[in-house]
XYZ file of C-alpha atoms in Angstrom:
373
model
C 1.209 14.510 8.806
C 4.087 16.313 8.411
C 6.798 12.855 9.713
C 10.183 15.266 10.003
C 11.795 13.987 13.470
C 12.592 17.087 15.232
C 15.740 15.902 15.954
C 17.514 15.624 12.361
C 18.868 13.445 10.327
C 20.795 10.213 12.219
C 24.967 10.051 12.408
C 24.398 6.923 11.378
C 23.355 8.133 7.499
C 27.407 8.332 6.956
C 28.322 4.918 8.124
C 28.950 2.917 4.495
C 26.423 1.310 2.422
C 23.602 3.769 4.335
C 20.364 4.522 2.142
C 18.608 6.731 3.690
C 14.939 5.674 4.209
C 12.614 8.174 1.703
C 11.955 11.474 1.778
C 8.722 12.767 3.700
C 7.848 9.512 5.041
C 8.181 8.173 8.508
C 11.599 6.989 9.083
C 13.355 9.589 6.631
C 16.559 10.736 8.612
C 17.755 7.173 9.402
C 19.013 4.818 7.263
C 15.996 1.945 5.007
C 19.039 -0.196 4.143
C 22.603 -0.972 3.271
C 22.874 -2.915 0.435
C 20.620 -5.585 0.864
C 17.600 -5.333 2.372
C 16.521 -8.812 2.376
C 18.942 -10.552 4.258
C 18.466 -7.245 6.432
C 15.495 -8.933 7.462
C 16.938 -12.518 7.698
C 19.125 -11.899 10.059
C 16.835 -10.094 12.446
C 14.533 -13.354 12.465
C 17.813 -15.707 12.033
C 20.552 -14.531 13.319
C 20.419 -11.001 15.113
C 20.397 -7.480 14.489
C 20.054 -3.908 14.878
C 18.736 -1.283 13.675
C 19.024 2.284 14.196
C 14.996 4.287 15.054
C 16.367 7.182 16.561
C 14.048 9.774 15.154
C 11.147 7.986 17.474
C 10.666 11.520 19.688
C 11.516 10.978 23.397
C 9.604 12.189 26.447
C 10.926 12.262 30.339
C 7.635 11.871 33.427
C 9.183 12.942 36.284
C 7.727 13.513 39.322
C 6.079 11.133 42.648
C 2.554 11.292 40.790
C 3.448 10.256 36.860
C 1.964 7.179 36.750
C -1.134 7.370 38.849
C -1.854 11.281 37.240
C -0.555 9.269 33.234
C -3.356 7.104 34.361
C -5.858 9.179 34.453
C -5.333 10.649 31.023
C -4.778 7.466 28.876
C -5.433 3.849 28.023
C -3.319 1.799 29.688
C -4.026 0.416 33.389
C -0.531 1.710 35.392
C -1.356 1.604 38.901
C 0.352 -1.344 39.300
C 3.454 -0.449 36.715
C 6.708 -1.598 38.905
C 10.326 0.633 38.027
C 11.180 -1.443 34.903
C 8.752 -2.491 33.645
C 7.157 -0.783 30.401
C 3.400 -0.637 28.767
C 2.111 0.252 25.112
C -0.641 3.352 25.833
C -2.805 5.272 24.135
C -4.365 8.716 24.274
C -7.580 9.414 22.596
C -10.126 11.822 22.077
C -13.737 12.071 23.249
C -14.766 9.845 20.645
C -12.228 7.243 21.396
C -10.207 7.690 17.840
C -6.522 7.164 18.375
C -4.811 10.401 19.149
C -1.282 9.027 19.880
C 0.341 5.312 19.874
C 3.048 5.071 22.736
C 5.453 2.770 24.684
C 6.304 3.917 28.082
C 9.257 2.734 30.236
C 9.187 2.916 33.960
C 12.614 3.101 35.628
C 14.432 4.573 38.212
C 11.867 7.233 39.619
C 11.136 8.443 35.674
C 9.027 7.259 32.929
C 10.179 7.850 29.376
C 8.318 8.095 26.650
C 8.781 7.021 22.794
C 6.369 7.352 20.378
C 6.295 8.205 16.508
C 8.899 11.224 14.955
C 5.279 12.900 14.087
C 3.583 13.350 17.336
C 6.389 13.457 19.711
C 5.562 17.150 20.237
C 1.905 16.867 20.379
C 2.037 14.976 22.586
C 4.404 16.472 25.176
C 1.453 19.389 24.371
C -1.307 17.378 25.932
C 1.146 16.117 28.899
C 2.145 19.721 29.862
C -1.478 20.697 29.639
C -2.738 18.061 31.764
C -0.863 17.855 34.048
C -2.280 20.734 36.727
C -1.646 20.206 40.436
C 0.350 16.817 39.820
C 3.512 16.101 40.485
C 4.328 15.339 37.543
C 6.905 16.619 35.158
C 6.286 16.231 30.959
C 9.598 16.872 29.090
C 11.809 16.639 26.480
C 13.405 13.791 26.889
C 15.744 13.409 23.355
C 18.906 12.997 24.940
C 17.555 9.043 24.628
C 16.976 7.603 21.604
C 16.376 4.543 20.166
C 18.102 1.679 18.760
C 16.066 -2.326 18.260
C 18.215 -5.959 18.469
C 16.081 -8.035 16.542
C 16.319 -12.517 16.223
C 17.158 -15.605 18.325
C 20.725 -14.264 19.190
C 20.558 -10.776 20.350
C 20.681 -11.752 24.293
C 23.901 -13.665 23.337
C 25.262 -10.228 21.198
C 23.644 -7.480 24.558
C 25.433 -10.314 26.875
C 28.672 -9.770 24.740
C 28.675 -6.096 25.641
C 28.257 -7.296 29.541
C 24.308 -6.147 29.311
C 21.679 -8.929 30.581
C 18.672 -9.408 28.514
C 15.522 -8.830 30.497
C 13.373 -12.161 30.624
C 9.986 -10.888 30.354
C 8.248 -8.732 27.364
C 7.846 -4.924 28.470
C 10.745 -5.366 31.595
C 14.029 -3.420 31.154
C 17.112 -3.406 32.830
C 19.484 -0.183 33.096
C 22.353 0.474 31.302
C 24.825 2.496 31.273
C 23.280 6.312 30.826
C 19.831 4.091 29.337
C 18.449 1.144 29.853
C 17.376 -2.148 27.191
C 13.706 -3.155 27.259
C 12.079 -6.757 25.598
C 9.915 -6.371 23.203
C 6.611 -8.922 22.262
C 7.077 -7.698 18.589
C 8.280 -6.978 15.189
C 10.086 -10.761 15.370
C 8.689 -14.055 16.082
C 11.574 -14.305 18.570
C 13.655 -11.562 21.303
C 13.008 -7.994 20.333
C 14.990 -4.966 22.103
C 14.524 -1.338 22.854
C 17.484 -0.169 23.686
C 17.006 4.028 24.784
C 20.935 4.821 25.182
C 23.266 8.266 25.409
C 22.001 10.208 21.928
C 25.450 11.311 22.287
C 26.687 7.963 21.778
C 24.827 6.706 19.234
C 27.389 5.915 17.065
C 29.349 3.799 19.906
C 26.734 2.085 20.537
C 25.935 0.686 17.111
C 29.341 -0.259 16.802
C 29.874 -2.350 19.843
C 26.703 -4.319 18.824
C 27.519 -4.738 15.103
C 31.274 -6.012 16.982
C 29.217 -8.542 19.018
C 27.714 -10.248 16.026
C 23.898 -7.608 15.726
C 24.139 -6.145 11.723
C 23.004 -3.135 10.447
C 19.664 -3.371 9.291
C 17.888 -0.331 7.757
C 14.063 0.949 8.382
C 12.876 -1.778 5.450
C 13.799 -4.419 7.979
C 11.769 -3.875 10.888
C 9.117 -2.815 8.590
C 8.472 -5.453 7.204
C 8.665 -7.563 10.362
C 5.592 -5.723 11.629
C 4.077 -5.719 8.669
C 4.292 -9.638 9.074
C 3.179 -8.956 13.309
C 0.138 -7.048 12.286
C 1.400 -4.608 14.256
C -0.403 -0.438 13.308
C 1.301 1.887 13.272
C -0.148 5.359 13.560
C -0.813 7.896 10.544
C 0.330 4.776 8.235
C -2.376 1.955 9.410
C -4.629 4.140 11.383
C -6.463 7.726 10.003
C -8.442 10.162 12.013
C -11.647 7.275 12.280
C -9.231 4.519 13.866
C -10.483 3.181 17.088
C -8.289 1.212 19.036
C -10.664 -2.442 18.177
C -9.906 -1.454 14.414
C -6.158 -2.429 14.817
C -5.738 -4.854 17.963
C -4.908 -2.187 20.139
C -7.520 -4.019 22.923
C -5.701 -5.319 26.619
C -3.695 -4.964 29.140
C 0.072 -4.691 29.701
C -0.085 -8.897 29.861
C -1.687 -8.738 26.730
C 0.615 -6.889 24.629
C -2.248 -4.636 24.193
C -3.076 -0.782 24.921
C -6.307 -0.198 26.159
C -7.156 -1.815 29.722
C -10.534 -2.390 29.773
C -10.930 -2.082 33.391
C -9.984 0.877 34.473
C -11.301 3.943 35.296
C -12.560 7.116 33.784
C -10.274 8.372 31.052
C -10.771 10.844 27.737
C -12.512 8.554 25.331
C -13.845 5.584 27.330
C -17.061 5.767 26.309
C -16.502 4.465 22.905
C -13.955 2.022 24.347
C -17.043 0.895 26.818
C -19.394 0.535 24.201
C -17.742 -1.528 21.451
C -16.141 -3.603 23.556
C -19.771 -4.224 24.974
C -22.540 -4.332 22.420
C -21.003 -3.573 19.406
C -18.107 -4.467 16.626
C -16.412 -1.667 15.346
C -16.041 -0.757 11.632
C -13.446 -1.916 10.214
C -10.401 -4.368 11.167
C -6.318 -4.041 10.708
C -5.612 -6.921 8.502
C -2.852 -8.226 6.384
C -3.586 -8.644 2.622
C -0.473 -10.192 0.191
C -0.028 -8.060 -2.824
C 0.119 -9.601 -6.493
C 4.322 -8.525 -7.282
C 3.602 -9.193 -11.026
C 2.062 -5.526 -11.072
C 3.007 -2.355 -12.567
C 3.743 -0.498 -9.552
C 2.591 -0.800 -5.341
C -0.738 0.955 -4.077
C 1.061 3.999 -1.403
C -0.589 4.238 2.324
C -3.980 5.433 2.418
C -5.117 4.196 -1.569
C -8.402 2.725 -1.281
C -8.987 -0.665 -1.324
C -12.169 -2.156 -3.645
C -13.403 -5.089 -4.351
C -15.592 -5.287 -7.094
C -15.838 -1.831 -8.430
C -16.661 -0.980 -4.323
C -14.708 0.901 -1.841
C -14.357 -2.056 0.880
C -10.612 -0.633 3.170
C -7.858 1.786 2.551
C -3.964 0.764 2.295
C -1.644 0.481 5.475
C 2.256 -0.070 5.220
C 3.633 -2.188 1.820
C 6.763 -3.358 2.318
C 8.712 -6.159 0.525
C 9.001 -9.634 2.959
C 12.121 -11.156 2.241
C 9.732 -14.699 2.485
C 6.639 -13.091 1.612
C 7.008 -10.895 -1.256
C 5.280 -7.805 -1.013
C 2.813 -7.041 1.545
C 0.805 -4.913 3.139
C -1.102 -4.003 6.342
C -5.088 -2.646 5.769
C -8.189 -1.936 7.507
C -10.977 -3.600 5.947
C -14.538 -2.983 6.484
C -15.370 -6.078 9.186
C -18.869 -7.907 6.949
C -16.085 -8.153 4.229
C -15.369 -11.993 4.073
C -11.524 -13.216 3.620
C -12.258 -14.515 0.888
C -12.849 -11.587 -1.194
C -10.667 -10.445 -3.865
C -9.458 -7.452 -3.662
C -8.051 -4.663 -5.880
C -4.624 -2.243 -3.760
C -3.873 0.795 -6.309
C -2.559 -1.128 -9.241
C -2.519 -4.633 -7.617
C -5.053 -7.656 -7.208
C -4.854 -8.427 -3.332
C -6.102 -11.087 -0.742
C -5.721 -10.796 2.422
C -4.612 -13.593 4.773
C -6.603 -15.269 6.809
C -3.903 -16.126 9.759
C -4.188 -12.483 10.030
C -7.475 -12.301 11.003
C -8.588 -12.149 15.009
C -12.377 -13.723 14.991
C -13.877 -12.330 18.337
C -15.881 -15.118 19.581
C -16.917 -14.040 23.469
C -20.763 -12.932 23.653
C -20.529 -9.000 24.921
C -21.708 -8.645 28.330
C -23.515 -5.942 27.136
C -25.586 -7.892 24.389
C -25.907 -10.723 26.446
C -28.127 -9.067 29.096
C -29.569 -7.132 26.214
C -30.436 -9.941 25.114
C -32.189 -11.342 28.481
C -33.912 -8.605 28.088
C -35.700 -9.911 24.969
C -36.314 -13.401 26.970
C -33.664 -14.286 23.678
């Protein structure tokens, strides 16, 4: 899938010191870093940093039925979503495989969706085709652009601009021409997305930097996202990925994108079957890579254990504290302490990144009762 953005190059690439993100990559068109990517990461964790994510595709949905309609065609429960609230959501195919991942915010009678650049056109086409008789009006929403403000001093930066930082994850507050929402990732502390008028992108950036936010590139954002084991579609997923494999299960309060108790939607049968009876074949983990190796693996490269293919590499990045790390989809049966090879590197699974599922599955328990176990 092409990663080219439909909104073109960010005007912030003209700022002094901006180094463009790699061509053909998912963040092409924005800055990769501003000369010191590791220091930028540290700022995002210890003070405050602002990241240009303006190539993300934005869609706007108006109409009185926008939430009830979107509830029926996506994986998240949206019936209780109030004004000024957000959610993560998925569009699945009929077999329960992930087609689109997006974040949505409902504010002032409009639902705003932002998603990875390559997915914007296809997602908008899908939404438009699914309207039928509902009072829902999806359209291109690229008049807004995304900036992310990360770090424990970010609320102070916002306050100095007269902006009240939302107190709870996924909550949103209106700002001039757009809104700010708090996100539960990628930083360990405070993460905010600002969706602001694209025509004012440079002035917003300048105001945030003047208020104390350090300029940071996509490298910093991606390093912290990998550390938090948050997947990015197409990098950390493939055409076979189901939500259970990558940690997207859960309602809004669980910071997930798939509500397990909502009504019918496309792909629900697979979600319910895996939840009640089975285990996903793979799981998303963080890998530590051997930094002394000659080169690094690429997204999509095979991961092997004793010569046997056991998974695929996703996002690969250098972290300011952890060194070279990556996300990977690994067969569930692979023990956590298994030595791995990823491209030219030896690799090991970070045990803290493994989510062990110990709950008794309802469907499996019922089968066992029928069998007298």
